[in-house]
mmCIF file of C-alpha atoms in Angstrom:
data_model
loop_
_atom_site.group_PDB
_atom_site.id
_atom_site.type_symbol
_atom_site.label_atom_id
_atom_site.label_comp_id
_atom_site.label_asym_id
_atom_site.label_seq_id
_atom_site.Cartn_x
_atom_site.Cartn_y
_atom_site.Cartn_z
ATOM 1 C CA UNK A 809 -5.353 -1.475 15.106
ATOM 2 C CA UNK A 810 -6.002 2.388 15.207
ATOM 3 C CA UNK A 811 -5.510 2.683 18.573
ATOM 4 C CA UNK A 812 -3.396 5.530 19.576
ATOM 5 C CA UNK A 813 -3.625 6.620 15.968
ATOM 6 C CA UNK A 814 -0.843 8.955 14.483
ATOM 7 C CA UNK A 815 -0.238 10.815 11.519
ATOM 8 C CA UNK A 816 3.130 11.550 9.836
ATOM 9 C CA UNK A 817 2.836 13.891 6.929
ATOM 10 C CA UNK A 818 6.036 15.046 6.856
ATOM 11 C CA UNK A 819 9.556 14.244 8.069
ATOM 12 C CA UNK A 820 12.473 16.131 9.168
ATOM 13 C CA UNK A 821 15.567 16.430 6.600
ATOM 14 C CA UNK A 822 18.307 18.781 7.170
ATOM 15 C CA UNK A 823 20.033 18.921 3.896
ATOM 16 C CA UNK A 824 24.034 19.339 4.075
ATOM 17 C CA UNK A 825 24.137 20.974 0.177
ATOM 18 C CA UNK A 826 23.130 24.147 -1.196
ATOM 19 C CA UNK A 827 19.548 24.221 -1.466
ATOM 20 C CA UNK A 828 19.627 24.856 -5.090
ATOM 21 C CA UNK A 829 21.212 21.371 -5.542
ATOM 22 C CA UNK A 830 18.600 19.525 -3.243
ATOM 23 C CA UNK A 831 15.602 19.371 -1.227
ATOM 24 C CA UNK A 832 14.949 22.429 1.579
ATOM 25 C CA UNK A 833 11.405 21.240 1.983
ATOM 26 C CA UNK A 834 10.457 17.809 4.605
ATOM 27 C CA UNK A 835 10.209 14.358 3.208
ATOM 28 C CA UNK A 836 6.421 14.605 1.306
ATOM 29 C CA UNK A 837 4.725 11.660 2.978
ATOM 30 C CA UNK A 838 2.889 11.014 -0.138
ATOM 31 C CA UNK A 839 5.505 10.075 -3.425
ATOM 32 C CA UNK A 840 4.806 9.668 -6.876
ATOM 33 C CA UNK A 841 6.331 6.640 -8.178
ATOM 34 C CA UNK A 842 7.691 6.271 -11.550
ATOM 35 C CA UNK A 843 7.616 2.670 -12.383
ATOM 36 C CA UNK A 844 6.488 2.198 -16.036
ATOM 37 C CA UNK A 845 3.952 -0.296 -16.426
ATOM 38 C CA UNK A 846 1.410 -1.689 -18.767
ATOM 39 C CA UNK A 847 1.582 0.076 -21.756
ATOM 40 C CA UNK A 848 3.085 3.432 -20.451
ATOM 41 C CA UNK A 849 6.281 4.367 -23.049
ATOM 42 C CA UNK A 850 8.275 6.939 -22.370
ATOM 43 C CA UNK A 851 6.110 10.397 -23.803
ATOM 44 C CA UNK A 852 3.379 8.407 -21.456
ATOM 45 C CA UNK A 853 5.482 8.614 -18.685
ATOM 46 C CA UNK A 854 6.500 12.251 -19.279
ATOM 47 C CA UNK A 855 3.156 13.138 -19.086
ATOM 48 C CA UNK A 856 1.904 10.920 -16.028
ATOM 49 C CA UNK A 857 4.855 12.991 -14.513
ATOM 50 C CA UNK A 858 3.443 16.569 -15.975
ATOM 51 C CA UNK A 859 0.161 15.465 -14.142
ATOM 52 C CA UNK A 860 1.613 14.595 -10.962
ATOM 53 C CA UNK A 861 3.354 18.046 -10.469
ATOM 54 C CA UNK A 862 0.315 19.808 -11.615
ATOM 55 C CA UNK A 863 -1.684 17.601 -8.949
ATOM 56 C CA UNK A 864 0.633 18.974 -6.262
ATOM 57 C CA UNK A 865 3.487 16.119 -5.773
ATOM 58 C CA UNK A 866 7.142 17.110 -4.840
ATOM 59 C CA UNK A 867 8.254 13.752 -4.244
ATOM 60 C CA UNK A 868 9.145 11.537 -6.634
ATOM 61 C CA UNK A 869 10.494 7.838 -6.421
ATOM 62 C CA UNK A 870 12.555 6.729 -9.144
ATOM 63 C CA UNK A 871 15.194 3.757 -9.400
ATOM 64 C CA UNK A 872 18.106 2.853 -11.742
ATOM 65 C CA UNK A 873 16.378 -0.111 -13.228
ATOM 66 C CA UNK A 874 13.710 1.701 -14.133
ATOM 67 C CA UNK A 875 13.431 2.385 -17.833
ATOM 68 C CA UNK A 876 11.453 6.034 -17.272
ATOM 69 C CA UNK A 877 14.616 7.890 -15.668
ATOM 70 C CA UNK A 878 15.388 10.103 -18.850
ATOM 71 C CA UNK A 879 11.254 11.178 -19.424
ATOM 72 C CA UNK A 880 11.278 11.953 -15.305
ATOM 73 C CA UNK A 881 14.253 14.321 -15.619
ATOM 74 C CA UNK A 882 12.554 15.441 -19.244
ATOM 75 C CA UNK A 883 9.527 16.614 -16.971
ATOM 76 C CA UNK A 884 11.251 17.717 -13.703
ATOM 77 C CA UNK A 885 13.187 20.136 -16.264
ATOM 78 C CA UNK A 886 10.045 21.543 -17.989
ATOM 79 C CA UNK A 887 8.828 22.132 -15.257
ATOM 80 C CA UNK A 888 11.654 23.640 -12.992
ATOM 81 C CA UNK A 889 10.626 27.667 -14.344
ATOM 82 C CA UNK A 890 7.648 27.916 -11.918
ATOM 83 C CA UNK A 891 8.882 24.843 -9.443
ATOM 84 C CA UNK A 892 12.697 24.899 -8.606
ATOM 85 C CA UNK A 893 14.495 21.862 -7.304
ATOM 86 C CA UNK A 894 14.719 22.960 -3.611
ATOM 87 C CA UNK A 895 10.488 22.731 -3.896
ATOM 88 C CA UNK A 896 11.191 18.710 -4.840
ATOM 89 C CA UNK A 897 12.116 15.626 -3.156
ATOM 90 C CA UNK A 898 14.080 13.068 -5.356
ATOM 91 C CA UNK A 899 13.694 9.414 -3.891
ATOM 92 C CA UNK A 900 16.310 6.901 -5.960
ATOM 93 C CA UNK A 901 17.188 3.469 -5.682
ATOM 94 C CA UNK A 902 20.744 1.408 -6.874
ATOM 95 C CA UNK A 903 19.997 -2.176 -8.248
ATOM 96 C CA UNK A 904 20.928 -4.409 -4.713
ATOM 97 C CA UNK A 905 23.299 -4.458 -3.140
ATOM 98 C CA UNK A 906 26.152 -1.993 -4.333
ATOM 99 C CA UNK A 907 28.923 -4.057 -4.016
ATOM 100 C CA UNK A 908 32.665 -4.153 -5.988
ATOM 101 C CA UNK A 909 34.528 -0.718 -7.160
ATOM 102 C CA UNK A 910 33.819 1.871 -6.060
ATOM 103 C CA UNK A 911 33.814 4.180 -8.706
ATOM 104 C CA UNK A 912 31.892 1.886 -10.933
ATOM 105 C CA UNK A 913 29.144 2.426 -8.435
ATOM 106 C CA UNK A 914 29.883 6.053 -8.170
ATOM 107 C CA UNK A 915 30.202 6.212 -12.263
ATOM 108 C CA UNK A 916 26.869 4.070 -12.149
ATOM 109 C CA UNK A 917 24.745 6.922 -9.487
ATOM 110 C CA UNK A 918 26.217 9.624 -11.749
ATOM 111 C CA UNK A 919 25.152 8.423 -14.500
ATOM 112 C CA UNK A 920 21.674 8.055 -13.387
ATOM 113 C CA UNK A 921 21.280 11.518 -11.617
ATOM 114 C CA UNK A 922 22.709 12.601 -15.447
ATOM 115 C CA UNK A 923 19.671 11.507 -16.790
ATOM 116 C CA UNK A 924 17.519 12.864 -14.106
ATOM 117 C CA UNK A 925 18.719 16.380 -14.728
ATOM 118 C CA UNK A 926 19.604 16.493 -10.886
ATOM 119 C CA UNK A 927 23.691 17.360 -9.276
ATOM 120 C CA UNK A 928 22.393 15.103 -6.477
ATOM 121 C CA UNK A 929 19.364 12.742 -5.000
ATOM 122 C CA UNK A 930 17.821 13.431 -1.884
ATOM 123 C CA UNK A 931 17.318 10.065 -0.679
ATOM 124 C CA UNK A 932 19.509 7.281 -2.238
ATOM 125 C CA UNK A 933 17.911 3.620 -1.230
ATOM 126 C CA UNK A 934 19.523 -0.024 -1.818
ATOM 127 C CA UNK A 935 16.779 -1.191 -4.284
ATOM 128 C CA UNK A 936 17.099 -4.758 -2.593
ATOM 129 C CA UNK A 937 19.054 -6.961 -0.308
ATOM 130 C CA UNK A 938 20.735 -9.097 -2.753
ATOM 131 C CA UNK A 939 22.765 -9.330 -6.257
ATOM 132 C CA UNK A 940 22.148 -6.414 -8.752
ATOM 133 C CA UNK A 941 21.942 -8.711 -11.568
ATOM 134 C CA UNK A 942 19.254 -10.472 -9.757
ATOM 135 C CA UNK A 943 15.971 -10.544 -12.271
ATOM 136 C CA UNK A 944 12.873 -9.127 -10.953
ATOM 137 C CA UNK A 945 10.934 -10.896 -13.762
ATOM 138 C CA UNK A 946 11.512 -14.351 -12.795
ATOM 139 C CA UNK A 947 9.668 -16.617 -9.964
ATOM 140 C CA UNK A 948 11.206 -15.573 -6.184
ATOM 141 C CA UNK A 949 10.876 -18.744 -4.780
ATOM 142 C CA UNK A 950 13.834 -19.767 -7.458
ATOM 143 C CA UNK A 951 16.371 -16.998 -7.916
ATOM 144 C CA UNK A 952 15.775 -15.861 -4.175
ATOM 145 C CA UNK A 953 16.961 -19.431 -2.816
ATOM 146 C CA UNK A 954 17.416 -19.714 1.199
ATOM 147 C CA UNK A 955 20.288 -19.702 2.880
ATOM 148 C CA UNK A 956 21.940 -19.171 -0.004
ATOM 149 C CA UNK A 957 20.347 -15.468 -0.562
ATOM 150 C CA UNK A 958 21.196 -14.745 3.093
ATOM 151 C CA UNK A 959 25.014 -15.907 2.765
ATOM 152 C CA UNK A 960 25.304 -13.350 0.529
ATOM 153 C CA UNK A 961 23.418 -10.849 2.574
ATOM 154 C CA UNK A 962 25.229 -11.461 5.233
ATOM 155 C CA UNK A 963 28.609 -11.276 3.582
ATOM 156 C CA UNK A 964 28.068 -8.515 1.286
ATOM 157 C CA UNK A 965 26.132 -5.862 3.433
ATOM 158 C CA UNK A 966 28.848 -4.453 5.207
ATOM 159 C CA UNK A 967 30.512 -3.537 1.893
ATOM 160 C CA UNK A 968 27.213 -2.454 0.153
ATOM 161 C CA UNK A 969 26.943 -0.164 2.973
ATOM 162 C CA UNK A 970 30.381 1.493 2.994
ATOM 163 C CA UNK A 971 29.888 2.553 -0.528
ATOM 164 C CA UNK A 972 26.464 3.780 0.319
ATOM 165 C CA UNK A 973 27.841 5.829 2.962
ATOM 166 C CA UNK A 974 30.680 7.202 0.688
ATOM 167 C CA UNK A 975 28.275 8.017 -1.888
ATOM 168 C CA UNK A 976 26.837 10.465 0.513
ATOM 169 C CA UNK A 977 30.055 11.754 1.602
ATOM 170 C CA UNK A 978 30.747 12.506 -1.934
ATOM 171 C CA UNK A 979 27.266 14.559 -2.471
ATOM 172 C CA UNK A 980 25.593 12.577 -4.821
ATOM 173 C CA UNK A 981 23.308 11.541 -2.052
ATOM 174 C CA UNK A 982 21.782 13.810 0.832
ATOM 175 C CA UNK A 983 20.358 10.836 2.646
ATOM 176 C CA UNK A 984 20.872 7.274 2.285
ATOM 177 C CA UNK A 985 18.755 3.858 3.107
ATOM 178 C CA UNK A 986 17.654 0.382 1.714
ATOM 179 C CA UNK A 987 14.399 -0.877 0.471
ATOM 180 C CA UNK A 988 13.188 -4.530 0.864
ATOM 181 C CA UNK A 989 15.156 -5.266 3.749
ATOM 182 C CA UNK A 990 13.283 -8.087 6.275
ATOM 183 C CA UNK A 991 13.541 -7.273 10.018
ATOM 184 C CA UNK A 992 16.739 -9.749 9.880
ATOM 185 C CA UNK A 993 18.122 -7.842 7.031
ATOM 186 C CA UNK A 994 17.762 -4.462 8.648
ATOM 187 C CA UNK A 995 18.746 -5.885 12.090
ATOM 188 C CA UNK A 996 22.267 -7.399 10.537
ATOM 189 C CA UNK A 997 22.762 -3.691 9.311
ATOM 190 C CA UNK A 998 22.306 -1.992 12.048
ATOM 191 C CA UNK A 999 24.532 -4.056 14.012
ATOM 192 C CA UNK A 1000 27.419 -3.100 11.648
ATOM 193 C CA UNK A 1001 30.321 -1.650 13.754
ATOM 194 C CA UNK A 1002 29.855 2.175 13.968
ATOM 195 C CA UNK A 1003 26.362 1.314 13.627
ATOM 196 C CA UNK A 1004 24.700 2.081 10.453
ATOM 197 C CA UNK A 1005 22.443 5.751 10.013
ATOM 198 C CA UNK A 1006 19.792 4.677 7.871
ATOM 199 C CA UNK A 1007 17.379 7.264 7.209
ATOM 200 C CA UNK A 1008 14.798 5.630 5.305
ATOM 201 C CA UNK A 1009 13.233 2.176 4.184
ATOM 202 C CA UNK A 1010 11.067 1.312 1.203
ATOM 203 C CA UNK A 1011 9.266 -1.879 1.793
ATOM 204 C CA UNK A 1012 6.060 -3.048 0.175
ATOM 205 C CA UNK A 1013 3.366 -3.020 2.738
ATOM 206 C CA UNK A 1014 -0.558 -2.413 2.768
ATOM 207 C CA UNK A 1015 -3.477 -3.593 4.730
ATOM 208 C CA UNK A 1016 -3.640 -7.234 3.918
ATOM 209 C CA UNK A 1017 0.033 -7.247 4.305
ATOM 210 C CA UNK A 1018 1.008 -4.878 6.950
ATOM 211 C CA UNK A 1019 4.883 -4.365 7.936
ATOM 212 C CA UNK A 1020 5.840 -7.198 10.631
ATOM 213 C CA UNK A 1021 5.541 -6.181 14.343
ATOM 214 C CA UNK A 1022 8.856 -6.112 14.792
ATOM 215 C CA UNK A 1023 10.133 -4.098 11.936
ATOM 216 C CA UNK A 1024 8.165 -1.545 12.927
ATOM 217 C CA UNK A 1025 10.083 -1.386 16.439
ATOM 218 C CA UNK A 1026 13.135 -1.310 14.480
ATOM 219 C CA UNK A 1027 12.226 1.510 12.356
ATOM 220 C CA UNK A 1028 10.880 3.543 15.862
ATOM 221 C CA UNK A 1029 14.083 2.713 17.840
ATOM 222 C CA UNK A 1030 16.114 4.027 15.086
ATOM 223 C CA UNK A 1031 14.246 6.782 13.972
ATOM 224 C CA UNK A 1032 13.785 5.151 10.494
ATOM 225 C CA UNK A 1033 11.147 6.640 8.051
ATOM 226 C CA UNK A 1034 8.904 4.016 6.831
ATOM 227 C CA UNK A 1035 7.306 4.170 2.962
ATOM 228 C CA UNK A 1036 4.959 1.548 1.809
ATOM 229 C CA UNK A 1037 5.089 1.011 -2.190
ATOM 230 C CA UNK A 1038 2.350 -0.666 -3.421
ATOM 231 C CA UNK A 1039 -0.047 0.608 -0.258
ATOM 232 C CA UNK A 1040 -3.446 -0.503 -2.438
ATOM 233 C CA UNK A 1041 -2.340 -3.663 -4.306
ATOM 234 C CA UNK A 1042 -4.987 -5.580 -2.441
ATOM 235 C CA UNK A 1043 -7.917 -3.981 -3.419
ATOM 236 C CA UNK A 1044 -9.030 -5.806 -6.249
ATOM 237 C CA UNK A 1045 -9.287 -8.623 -3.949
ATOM 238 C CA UNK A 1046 -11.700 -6.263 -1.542
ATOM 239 C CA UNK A 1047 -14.941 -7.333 -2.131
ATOM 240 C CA UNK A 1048 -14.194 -10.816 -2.266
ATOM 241 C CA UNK A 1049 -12.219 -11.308 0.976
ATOM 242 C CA UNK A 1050 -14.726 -9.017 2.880
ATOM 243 C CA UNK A 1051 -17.707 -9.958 1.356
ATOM 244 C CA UNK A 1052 -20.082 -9.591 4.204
ATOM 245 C CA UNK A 1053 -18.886 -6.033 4.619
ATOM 246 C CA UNK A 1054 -18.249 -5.054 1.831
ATOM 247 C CA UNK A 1055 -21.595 -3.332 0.578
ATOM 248 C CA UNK A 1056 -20.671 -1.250 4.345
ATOM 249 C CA UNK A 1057 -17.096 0.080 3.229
ATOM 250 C CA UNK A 1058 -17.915 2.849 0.953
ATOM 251 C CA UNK A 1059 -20.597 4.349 3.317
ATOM 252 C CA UNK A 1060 -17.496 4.384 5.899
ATOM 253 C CA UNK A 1061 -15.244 6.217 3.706
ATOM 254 C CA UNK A 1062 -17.854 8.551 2.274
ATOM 255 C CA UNK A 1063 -18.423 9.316 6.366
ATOM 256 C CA UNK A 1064 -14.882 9.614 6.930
ATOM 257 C CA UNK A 1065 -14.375 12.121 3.897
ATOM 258 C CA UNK A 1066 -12.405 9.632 2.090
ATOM 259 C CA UNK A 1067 -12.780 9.372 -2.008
ATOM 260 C CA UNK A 1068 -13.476 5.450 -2.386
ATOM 261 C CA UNK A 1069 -12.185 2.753 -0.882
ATOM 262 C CA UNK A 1070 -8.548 3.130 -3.395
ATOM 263 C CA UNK A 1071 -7.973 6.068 -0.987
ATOM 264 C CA UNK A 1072 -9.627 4.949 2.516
ATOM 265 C CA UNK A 1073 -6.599 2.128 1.966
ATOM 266 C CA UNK A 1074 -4.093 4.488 2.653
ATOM 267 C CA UNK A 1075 -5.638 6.592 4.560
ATOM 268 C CA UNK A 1076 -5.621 3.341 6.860
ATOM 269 C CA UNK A 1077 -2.520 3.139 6.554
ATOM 270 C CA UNK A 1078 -1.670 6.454 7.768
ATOM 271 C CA UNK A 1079 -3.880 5.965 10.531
ATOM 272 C CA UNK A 1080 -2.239 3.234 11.903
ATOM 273 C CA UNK A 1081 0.485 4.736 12.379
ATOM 274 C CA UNK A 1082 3.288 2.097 10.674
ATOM 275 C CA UNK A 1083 4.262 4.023 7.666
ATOM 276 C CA UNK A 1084 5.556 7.908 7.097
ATOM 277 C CA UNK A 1085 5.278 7.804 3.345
ATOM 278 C CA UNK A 1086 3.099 5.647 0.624
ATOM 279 C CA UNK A 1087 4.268 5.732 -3.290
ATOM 280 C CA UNK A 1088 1.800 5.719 -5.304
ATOM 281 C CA UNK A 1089 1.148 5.891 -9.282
ATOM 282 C CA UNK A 1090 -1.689 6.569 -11.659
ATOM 283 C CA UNK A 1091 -1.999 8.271 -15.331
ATOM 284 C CA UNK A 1092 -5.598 8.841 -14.178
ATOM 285 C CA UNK A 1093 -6.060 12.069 -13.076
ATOM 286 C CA UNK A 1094 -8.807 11.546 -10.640
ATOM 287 C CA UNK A 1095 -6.973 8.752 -9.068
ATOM 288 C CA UNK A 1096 -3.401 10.989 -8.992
ATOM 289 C CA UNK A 1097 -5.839 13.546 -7.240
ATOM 290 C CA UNK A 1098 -6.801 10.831 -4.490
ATOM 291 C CA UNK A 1099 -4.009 9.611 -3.832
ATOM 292 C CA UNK A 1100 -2.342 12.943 -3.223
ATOM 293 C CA UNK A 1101 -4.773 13.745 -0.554
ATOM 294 C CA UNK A 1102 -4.728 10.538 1.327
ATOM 295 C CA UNK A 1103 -2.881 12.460 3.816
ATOM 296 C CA UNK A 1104 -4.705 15.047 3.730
ATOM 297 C CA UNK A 1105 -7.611 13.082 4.677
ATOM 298 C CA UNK A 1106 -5.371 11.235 7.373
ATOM 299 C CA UNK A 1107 -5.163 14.179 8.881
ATOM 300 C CA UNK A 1108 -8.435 15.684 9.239
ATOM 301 C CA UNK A 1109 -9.923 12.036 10.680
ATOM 302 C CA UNK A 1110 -6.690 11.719 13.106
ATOM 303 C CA UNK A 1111 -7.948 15.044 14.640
ATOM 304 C CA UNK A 1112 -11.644 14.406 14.621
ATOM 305 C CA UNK A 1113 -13.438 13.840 18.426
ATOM 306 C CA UNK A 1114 -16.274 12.501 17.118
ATOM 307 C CA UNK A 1115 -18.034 9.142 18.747
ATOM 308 C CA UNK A 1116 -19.507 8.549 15.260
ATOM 309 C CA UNK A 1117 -15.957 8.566 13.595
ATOM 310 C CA UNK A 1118 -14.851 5.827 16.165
ATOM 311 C CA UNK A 1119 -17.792 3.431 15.251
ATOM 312 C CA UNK A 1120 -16.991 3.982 11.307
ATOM 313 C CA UNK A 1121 -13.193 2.943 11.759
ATOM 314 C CA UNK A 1122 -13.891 0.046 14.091
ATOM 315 C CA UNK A 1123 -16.064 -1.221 10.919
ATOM 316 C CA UNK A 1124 -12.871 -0.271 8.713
ATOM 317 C CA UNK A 1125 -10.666 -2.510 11.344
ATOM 318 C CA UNK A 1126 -13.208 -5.478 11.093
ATOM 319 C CA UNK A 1127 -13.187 -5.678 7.570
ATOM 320 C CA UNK A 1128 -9.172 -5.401 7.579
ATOM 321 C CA UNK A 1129 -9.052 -8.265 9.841
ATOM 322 C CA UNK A 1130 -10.966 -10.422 7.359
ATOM 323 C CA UNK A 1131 -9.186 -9.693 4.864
ATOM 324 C CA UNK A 1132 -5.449 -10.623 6.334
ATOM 325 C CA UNK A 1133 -7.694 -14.167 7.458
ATOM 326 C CA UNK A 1134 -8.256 -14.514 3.493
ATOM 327 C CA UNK A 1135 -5.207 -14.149 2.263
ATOM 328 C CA UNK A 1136 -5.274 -16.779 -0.037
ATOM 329 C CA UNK A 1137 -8.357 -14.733 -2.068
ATOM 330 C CA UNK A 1138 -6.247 -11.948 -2.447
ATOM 331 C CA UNK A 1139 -3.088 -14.016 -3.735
ATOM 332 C CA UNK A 1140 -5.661 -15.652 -5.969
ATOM 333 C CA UNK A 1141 -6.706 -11.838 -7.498
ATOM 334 C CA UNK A 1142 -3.321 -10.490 -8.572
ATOM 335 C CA UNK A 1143 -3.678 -8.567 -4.696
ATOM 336 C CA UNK A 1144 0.291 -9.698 -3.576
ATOM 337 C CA UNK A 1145 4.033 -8.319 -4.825
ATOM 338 C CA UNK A 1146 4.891 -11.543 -4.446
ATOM 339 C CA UNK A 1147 8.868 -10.528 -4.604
ATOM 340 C CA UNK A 1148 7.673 -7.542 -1.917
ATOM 341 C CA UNK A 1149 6.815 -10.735 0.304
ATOM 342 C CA UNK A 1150 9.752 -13.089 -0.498
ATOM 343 C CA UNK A 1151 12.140 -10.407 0.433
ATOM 344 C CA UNK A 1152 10.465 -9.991 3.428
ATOM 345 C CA UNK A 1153 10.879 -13.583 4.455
ATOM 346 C CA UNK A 1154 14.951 -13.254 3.762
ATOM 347 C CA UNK A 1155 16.746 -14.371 7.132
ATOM 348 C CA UNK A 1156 19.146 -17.343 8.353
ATOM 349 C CA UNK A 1157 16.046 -19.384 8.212
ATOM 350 C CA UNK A 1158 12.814 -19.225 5.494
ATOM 351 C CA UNK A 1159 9.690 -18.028 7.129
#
């Protein structure tokens, strides 16, 4: 589980466009994700987004279906006197796959980057592997229907791709990738003719649901950067599915430096070494502050030599274990994305 434990906190980009237009910093392995939710409207939003800059985020993950685009390029601009746009990373996803004309899609991207007060996006994902019209609001198991979801993957992801790739080539994008791809999804991709440079890939991953073995292989052998949305979703399913250690975990983190257990989840995460970036959101400021230095803390336990520090994270991996055994409590507590896991499951044959 932690063994031969790494730490990515930042990733290499090498940006093609003047660096007033995008990104000359690395990839921030910790994003700020701009999802509204609950009861956030858009002057809420605005100001989550004030707080996050003011915490110290320069990466910020966005989306085209996401109602908050105009208040995110309201507070980027605000903002962009004391931190220009070559000190920020812009993350962006299109709604599926990007399939038909071309400069619909391109009119579409524009559009969006219009709103977010931005010539360009440094990292443009696929938001997921099928239909843009599919609704996220409805129950997986029915509008994600196997094969029938994988006939069109299959079909339409060569296409997708080329106007991914041209979308680049055109400069609205500085890097591109895909986000809730399955290993067989990202495997049929990459085995595109040419072969397909995918920089990046969004999935939704944390410790009771960690990214399968074999995705991760994929994403070394390619040199793909991993981010985990969603890194904590099972924690208010902790105590339950870890009962008998549970009363143990916050002495742990409190001896590994970490805030609580919200943060000792990603630090985990980091620690294991599966993931390069998490994308995380809060209006609380004390939470925005944790999660910002997850990696910070990731860092400071990856270089500790310190027999104690082993003992505390073997605890950390015991009570991990038990909690992917219990799955079922953490379903039962709101602790899944349940589309996160059906799109994970999307291949020539359900899982």
């Amino acid at each position: 589980f932690f063994s031969g434990i790494a730490f990515f906190g930042f990733v290499s980009c090498c940006s093609p466009l003047p660096p007033s237009m995008s990104a000359s910093i690395a990839m921030p392995a910790c994003a700020f994700g701009t999802l509204e939710g609950g009861n956030l409207n858009p002057e809420a939003t605005f100001q989550a987004v004030q707080r996050a800059l003011q915490v110290g985020y320069r990466h910020f993950d966005c989306a085209e279906m996401y109602a908050s685009t105009e208040a995110v390029g309201r507070a980027l601009a605000e903002a962009s006197a004391t931190i220009p746009r070559n000190q920020l990373w812009i993350t962006s996803k299109l709604k599926g796959l990007p399939c038909g004309e071309y400069t619909t899609i391109k009119d579409r991207l524009a559009a969006h980057i219009a709103q977010l007060g931005v010539e360009c996006v440094d990292l443009l994902l696929c938001h997921w592997p099928g239909e843009a019209t599919l609704d996220l609001g409805g129950d997986p198991e029915e509008l994600l229907p196997q094969p029938t979801a994988w006939q069109y993957f299959t079909r339409s992801v060569a296409e997708a791709w080329a106007n991914m790739t041209r979308l680049q080539q055109d400069g609205l994008a500085v890097h591109i990738g895909v986000s809730n791809f399955s290993t067989a999804c990202l495997s049929e991709l990459l085995a595109l003719p040419g072969g397909a440079q995918v920089y990046a890939h969004q999935l939704y991953a944390d410790l009771a649901h960690p990214p399968a073995r074999e995705l991760v292989q994929l994403h070394q052998e390619h040199r793909i950067k991993a981010m985990a949305y969603r890194p904590i979703s099972f924690i208010p399913a902790w105590p339950l599915a870890v009962p008998e250690v549970e009363a143990t975990l916050d002495t742990a983190a409190a001896a590994l430096g970490a805030k609580d257990m919200h943060q000792m989840g990603q630090v985990a995460l980091f620690l294991q070494g599966t993931v390069d970036a998490l994308v995380t959101s809060s209006v609380q400021e004390d939470h925005l502050g944790s999660n910002f230095a997850a990696k910070q803390v990731a860092e400071r336990i990856a270089s500790l030599d310190d027999p104690a520090c082993a003992v505390v994270l073997a605890a950390v991996e015991k009570a991990v274990s038990q909690l992917q055994a219990n799955l079922e409590v953490v379903e039962v507590y709101g602790g899944v994305d349940p589309w996160g896991v059906a799109f994970m499951c999307l291949g020539p044959e359900p899982l």
